[in-house]
PDB file of C-alpha atoms in Angstrom:
ATOM      1  CA  MET A   1     -29.113 150.363   4.357  1.00  0.00           C
ATOM      2  CA  ARG A   2     -27.148 153.477   5.391  1.00  0.00           C
ATOM      3  CA  LYS A   3     -25.129 153.567   8.567  1.00  0.00           C
ATOM      4  CA  GLY A   4     -27.084 155.008  11.534  1.00  0.00           C
ATOM      5  CA  CYS A   5     -30.571 154.137  10.226  1.00  0.00           C
ATOM      6  CA  THR A   6     -32.714 151.457  11.819  1.00  0.00           C
ATOM      7  CA  PRO A   7     -35.206 149.219  10.039  1.00  0.00           C
ATOM      8  CA  LEU A   8     -37.823 150.029  12.707  1.00  0.00           C
ATOM      9  CA  LEU A   9     -38.006 153.665  11.588  1.00  0.00           C
ATOM     10  CA  TYR A  10     -38.336 152.848   7.876  1.00  0.00           C
ATOM     11  CA  GLY A  11     -35.389 154.881   6.711  1.00  0.00           C
ATOM     12  CA  CYS A  12     -33.328 157.866   7.610  1.00  0.00           C
ATOM     13  CA  ARG A  13     -35.914 160.460   6.550  1.00  0.00           C
ATOM     14  CA  VAL A  14     -38.450 159.269   9.131  1.00  0.00           C
ATOM     15  CA  GLN A  15     -35.748 159.111  11.802  1.00  0.00           C
ATOM     16  CA  PHE A  16     -34.714 162.681  11.003  1.00  0.00           C
ATOM     17  CA  ILE A  17     -38.324 163.915  11.180  1.00  0.00           C
ATOM     18  CA  LEU A  18     -38.960 162.198  14.515  1.00  0.00           C
ATOM     19  CA  VAL A  19     -35.778 163.583  16.072  1.00  0.00           C
ATOM     20  CA  ARG A  20     -36.635 167.045  14.755  1.00  0.00           C
ATOM     21  CA  LEU A  21     -40.182 166.888  16.191  1.00  0.00           C
ATOM     22  CA  PHE A  22     -38.934 165.676  19.567  1.00  0.00           C
ATOM     23  CA  SER A  23     -36.291 168.411  19.847  1.00  0.00           C
ATOM     24  CA  THR A  24     -38.867 171.070  18.862  1.00  0.00           C
ATOM     25  CA  PHE A  25     -41.213 169.767  21.548  1.00  0.00           C
ATOM     26  CA  LEU A  26     -38.483 169.929  24.209  1.00  0.00           C
ATOM     27  CA  PHE A  27     -37.575 173.481  23.185  1.00  0.00           C
ATOM     28  CA  ALA A  28     -41.228 174.572  23.368  1.00  0.00           C
ATOM     29  CA  VAL A  29     -41.690 173.072  26.829  1.00  0.00           C
ATOM     30  CA  ALA A  30     -38.528 174.760  28.111  1.00  0.00           C
ATOM     31  CA  THR A  31     -39.437 178.205  26.758  1.00  0.00           C
ATOM     32  CA  LEU A  32     -43.004 178.102  28.081  1.00  0.00           C
ATOM     33  CA  GLY A  33     -41.752 177.803  31.647  1.00  0.00           C
ATOM     34  CA  PHE A  34     -42.740 174.212  32.337  1.00  0.00           C
ATOM     35  CA  ALA A  35     -39.150 173.042  32.629  1.00  0.00           C
ATOM     36  CA  THR A  36     -38.552 173.216  36.365  1.00  0.00           C
ATOM     37  CA  PRO A  37     -40.506 174.038  39.514  1.00  0.00           C
ATOM     38  CA  GLN A  38     -37.770 176.562  40.363  1.00  0.00           C
ATOM     39  CA  ALA A  39     -38.832 178.599  37.322  1.00  0.00           C
ATOM     40  CA  GLN A  40     -42.235 179.015  38.950  1.00  0.00           C
ATOM     41  CA  ALA A  41     -40.751 180.319  42.219  1.00  0.00           C
ATOM     42  CA  SER A  42     -42.169 183.700  43.106  1.00  0.00           C
ATOM     43  CA  SER A  43     -40.243 184.502  46.279  1.00  0.00           C
ATOM     44  CA  GLY A  44     -37.078 183.683  48.133  1.00  0.00           C
ATOM     45  CA  CYS A  45     -34.076 184.952  50.044  1.00  0.00           C
ATOM     46  CA  THR A  46     -30.632 185.027  48.494  1.00  0.00           C
ATOM     47  CA  SER A  47     -27.488 187.062  47.986  1.00  0.00           C
ATOM     48  CA  ALA A  48     -27.565 189.855  45.437  1.00  0.00           C
ATOM     49  CA  SER A  49     -24.769 191.676  43.682  1.00  0.00           C
ATOM     50  CA  TYR A  50     -24.762 194.394  41.054  1.00  0.00           C
ATOM     51  CA  TYR A  51     -23.308 194.869  37.619  1.00  0.00           C
ATOM     52  CA  GLY A  52     -22.835 197.645  35.134  1.00  0.00           C
ATOM     53  CA  THR A  53     -21.513 200.720  36.851  1.00  0.00           C
ATOM     54  CA  PRO A  54     -21.407 203.750  34.570  1.00  0.00           C
ATOM     55  CA  GLN A  55     -17.600 203.907  34.993  1.00  0.00           C
ATOM     56  CA  ASP A  56     -16.877 200.302  33.930  1.00  0.00           C
ATOM     57  CA  GLY A  57     -15.959 201.267  30.386  1.00  0.00           C
ATOM     58  CA  TYR A  58     -17.712 198.272  28.816  1.00  0.00           C
ATOM     59  CA  GLY A  59     -20.349 200.395  27.105  1.00  0.00           C
ATOM     60  CA  TYR A  60     -22.859 200.087  29.956  1.00  0.00           C
ATOM     61  CA  SER A  61     -23.736 203.766  30.164  1.00  0.00           C
ATOM     62  CA  SER A  62     -24.137 204.216  26.410  1.00  0.00           C
ATOM     63  CA  GLY A  63     -26.649 201.376  25.997  1.00  0.00           C
ATOM     64  CA  LYS A  64     -24.364 199.423  23.663  1.00  0.00           C
ATOM     65  CA  LEU A  65     -24.790 196.197  25.613  1.00  0.00           C
ATOM     66  CA  ILE A  66     -27.826 194.019  24.980  1.00  0.00           C
ATOM     67  CA  THR A  67     -29.439 191.921  27.725  1.00  0.00           C
ATOM     68  CA  ALA A  68     -30.641 188.339  27.298  1.00  0.00           C
ATOM     69  CA  SER A  69     -34.178 189.668  26.715  1.00  0.00           C
ATOM     70  CA  GLY A  70     -32.932 191.667  23.722  1.00  0.00           C
ATOM     71  CA  GLU A  71     -33.259 195.153  25.196  1.00  0.00           C
ATOM     72  CA  ARG A  72     -30.463 197.631  25.792  1.00  0.00           C
ATOM     73  CA  PHE A  73     -28.853 197.675  29.222  1.00  0.00           C
ATOM     74  CA  TYR A  74     -28.659 200.971  31.076  1.00  0.00           C
ATOM     75  CA  PRO A  75     -27.069 200.765  34.552  1.00  0.00           C
ATOM     76  CA  ASN A  76     -29.347 203.325  36.197  1.00  0.00           C
ATOM     77  CA  GLN A  77     -32.595 201.543  35.256  1.00  0.00           C
ATOM     78  CA  LEU A  78     -34.239 199.406  37.937  1.00  0.00           C
ATOM     79  CA  THR A  79     -33.670 195.967  36.421  1.00  0.00           C
ATOM     80  CA  THR A  80     -32.289 192.613  37.517  1.00  0.00           C
ATOM     81  CA  ALA A  81     -30.943 189.337  36.185  1.00  0.00           C
ATOM     82  CA  HIS A  82     -32.418 186.034  37.391  1.00  0.00           C
ATOM     83  CA  ARG A  83     -31.638 182.527  36.148  1.00  0.00           C
ATOM     84  CA  THR A  84     -35.180 181.220  35.608  1.00  0.00           C
ATOM     85  CA  LEU A  85     -37.929 183.809  36.140  1.00  0.00           C
ATOM     86  CA  PRO A  86     -39.625 184.954  32.921  1.00  0.00           C
ATOM     87  CA  PHE A  87     -38.543 188.250  31.392  1.00  0.00           C
ATOM     88  CA  GLY A  88     -40.777 191.108  32.467  1.00  0.00           C
ATOM     89  CA  THR A  89     -41.471 189.683  35.936  1.00  0.00           C
ATOM     90  CA  LYS A  90     -41.519 192.476  38.519  1.00  0.00           C
ATOM     91  CA  LEU A  91     -39.905 191.771  41.877  1.00  0.00           C
ATOM     92  CA  ARG A  92     -39.856 193.668  45.149  1.00  0.00           C
ATOM     93  CA  VAL A  93     -36.324 193.251  46.510  1.00  0.00           C
ATOM     94  CA  VAL A  94     -35.770 194.022  50.208  1.00  0.00           C
ATOM     95  CA  ASN A  95     -32.348 194.408  51.814  1.00  0.00           C
ATOM     96  CA  GLN A  96     -32.446 192.219  54.949  1.00  0.00           C
ATOM     97  CA  HIS A  97     -30.011 194.430  56.894  1.00  0.00           C
ATOM     98  CA  ASN A  98     -31.619 197.854  56.506  1.00  0.00           C
ATOM     99  CA  GLY A  99     -35.168 197.146  55.250  1.00  0.00           C
ATOM    100  CA  LYS A 100     -34.819 199.304  52.117  1.00  0.00           C
ATOM    101  CA  SER A 101     -36.676 197.994  49.078  1.00  0.00           C
ATOM    102  CA  VAL A 102     -36.855 198.520  45.338  1.00  0.00           C
ATOM    103  CA  ILE A 103     -39.127 197.176  42.592  1.00  0.00           C
ATOM    104  CA  VAL A 104     -37.171 195.791  39.646  1.00  0.00           C
ATOM    105  CA  ARG A 105     -37.987 194.067  36.362  1.00  0.00           C
ATOM    106  CA  VAL A 106     -36.273 190.859  35.174  1.00  0.00           C
ATOM    107  CA  ASN A 107     -34.623 191.543  31.807  1.00  0.00           C
ATOM    108  CA  ASP A 108     -31.447 189.458  31.890  1.00  0.00           C
ATOM    109  CA  ARG A 109     -30.069 186.034  32.864  1.00  0.00           C
ATOM    110  CA  GLY A 110     -27.634 185.422  35.667  1.00  0.00           C
ATOM    111  CA  PRO A 111     -25.931 185.668  38.040  1.00  0.00           C
ATOM    112  CA  PHE A 112     -23.427 183.019  37.137  1.00  0.00           C
ATOM    113  CA  VAL A 113     -21.683 182.979  40.514  1.00  0.00           C
ATOM    114  CA  SER A 114     -22.442 180.192  42.980  1.00  0.00           C
ATOM    115  CA  GLY A 115     -24.581 181.290  45.919  1.00  0.00           C
ATOM    116  CA  ARG A 116     -26.092 184.376  44.293  1.00  0.00           C
ATOM    117  CA  GLY A 117     -29.666 184.543  43.076  1.00  0.00           C
ATOM    118  CA  LEU A 118     -29.980 188.083  41.728  1.00  0.00           C
ATOM    119  CA  ASP A 119     -27.758 190.439  39.764  1.00  0.00           C
ATOM    120  CA  LEU A 120     -29.200 193.912  40.239  1.00  0.00           C
ATOM    121  CA  SER A 121     -28.447 196.825  37.965  1.00  0.00           C
ATOM    122  CA  TYR A 122     -26.201 199.461  39.516  1.00  0.00           C
ATOM    123  CA  GLY A 123     -29.167 201.826  39.975  1.00  0.00           C
ATOM    124  CA  ALA A 124     -31.304 199.212  41.740  1.00  0.00           C
ATOM    125  CA  PHE A 125     -28.464 198.127  44.035  1.00  0.00           C
ATOM    126  CA  ARG A 126     -27.677 201.738  44.902  1.00  0.00           C
ATOM    127  CA  THR A 127     -31.321 202.195  45.985  1.00  0.00           C
ATOM    128  CA  ILE A 128     -31.121 199.484  48.672  1.00  0.00           C
ATOM    129  CA  SER A 129     -27.442 199.551  49.651  1.00  0.00           C
ATOM    130  CA  SER A 130     -24.134 201.293  49.177  1.00  0.00           C
ATOM    131  CA  PRO A 131     -22.300 199.877  46.152  1.00  0.00           C
ATOM    132  CA  SER A 132     -19.196 199.556  48.336  1.00  0.00           C
ATOM    133  CA  TYR A 133     -20.778 196.468  49.950  1.00  0.00           C
ATOM    134  CA  GLY A 134     -20.766 194.611  46.626  1.00  0.00           C
ATOM    135  CA  VAL A 135     -22.999 191.759  47.843  1.00  0.00           C
ATOM    136  CA  VAL A 136     -25.989 191.966  50.204  1.00  0.00           C
ATOM    137  CA  SER A 137     -28.571 189.550  51.608  1.00  0.00           C
ATOM    138  CA  VAL A 138     -32.021 190.196  50.139  1.00  0.00           C
ATOM    139  CA  CYS A 139     -35.497 188.697  50.031  1.00  0.00           C
ATOM    140  CA  TYR A 140     -37.657 189.062  46.927  1.00  0.00           C
ATOM    141  CA  THR A 141     -41.308 188.525  45.990  1.00  0.00           C
ATOM    142  CA  THR A 142     -43.187 188.995  42.751  1.00  0.00           C
ATOM    143  CA  VAL A 143     -45.346 192.084  42.486  1.00  0.00           C
TER     144      VAL A 143
END
């Protein structure tokens, strides 16, 4: 008997097939949105920042960068990054300090900074606040 195989699984081939089936099942469950209750959240209040100013020099303005959803990133589009909401989800984001709002579409993952729940595109952030603030308190709901 080969190392790593168990007699209960009747050989390595069956063990490989079972592990492969189980990992495929876990991947399918995670991508369908059943992974966590937080992924089903449709509203909340959090801190929001922005990314991708046209002057950054990272290729933002030319559309060279690709988001996690596979589409090109343009900083003046009204889009946002969220850790768990499905791509294409539309959110109404309201600045808690001045009441200004914007409707954005989730097309990226992030933010990856503790305490922040949304990463707005430069254009979306500019609609609700001055970019000089950098981070603002917002509430969001699905539309």
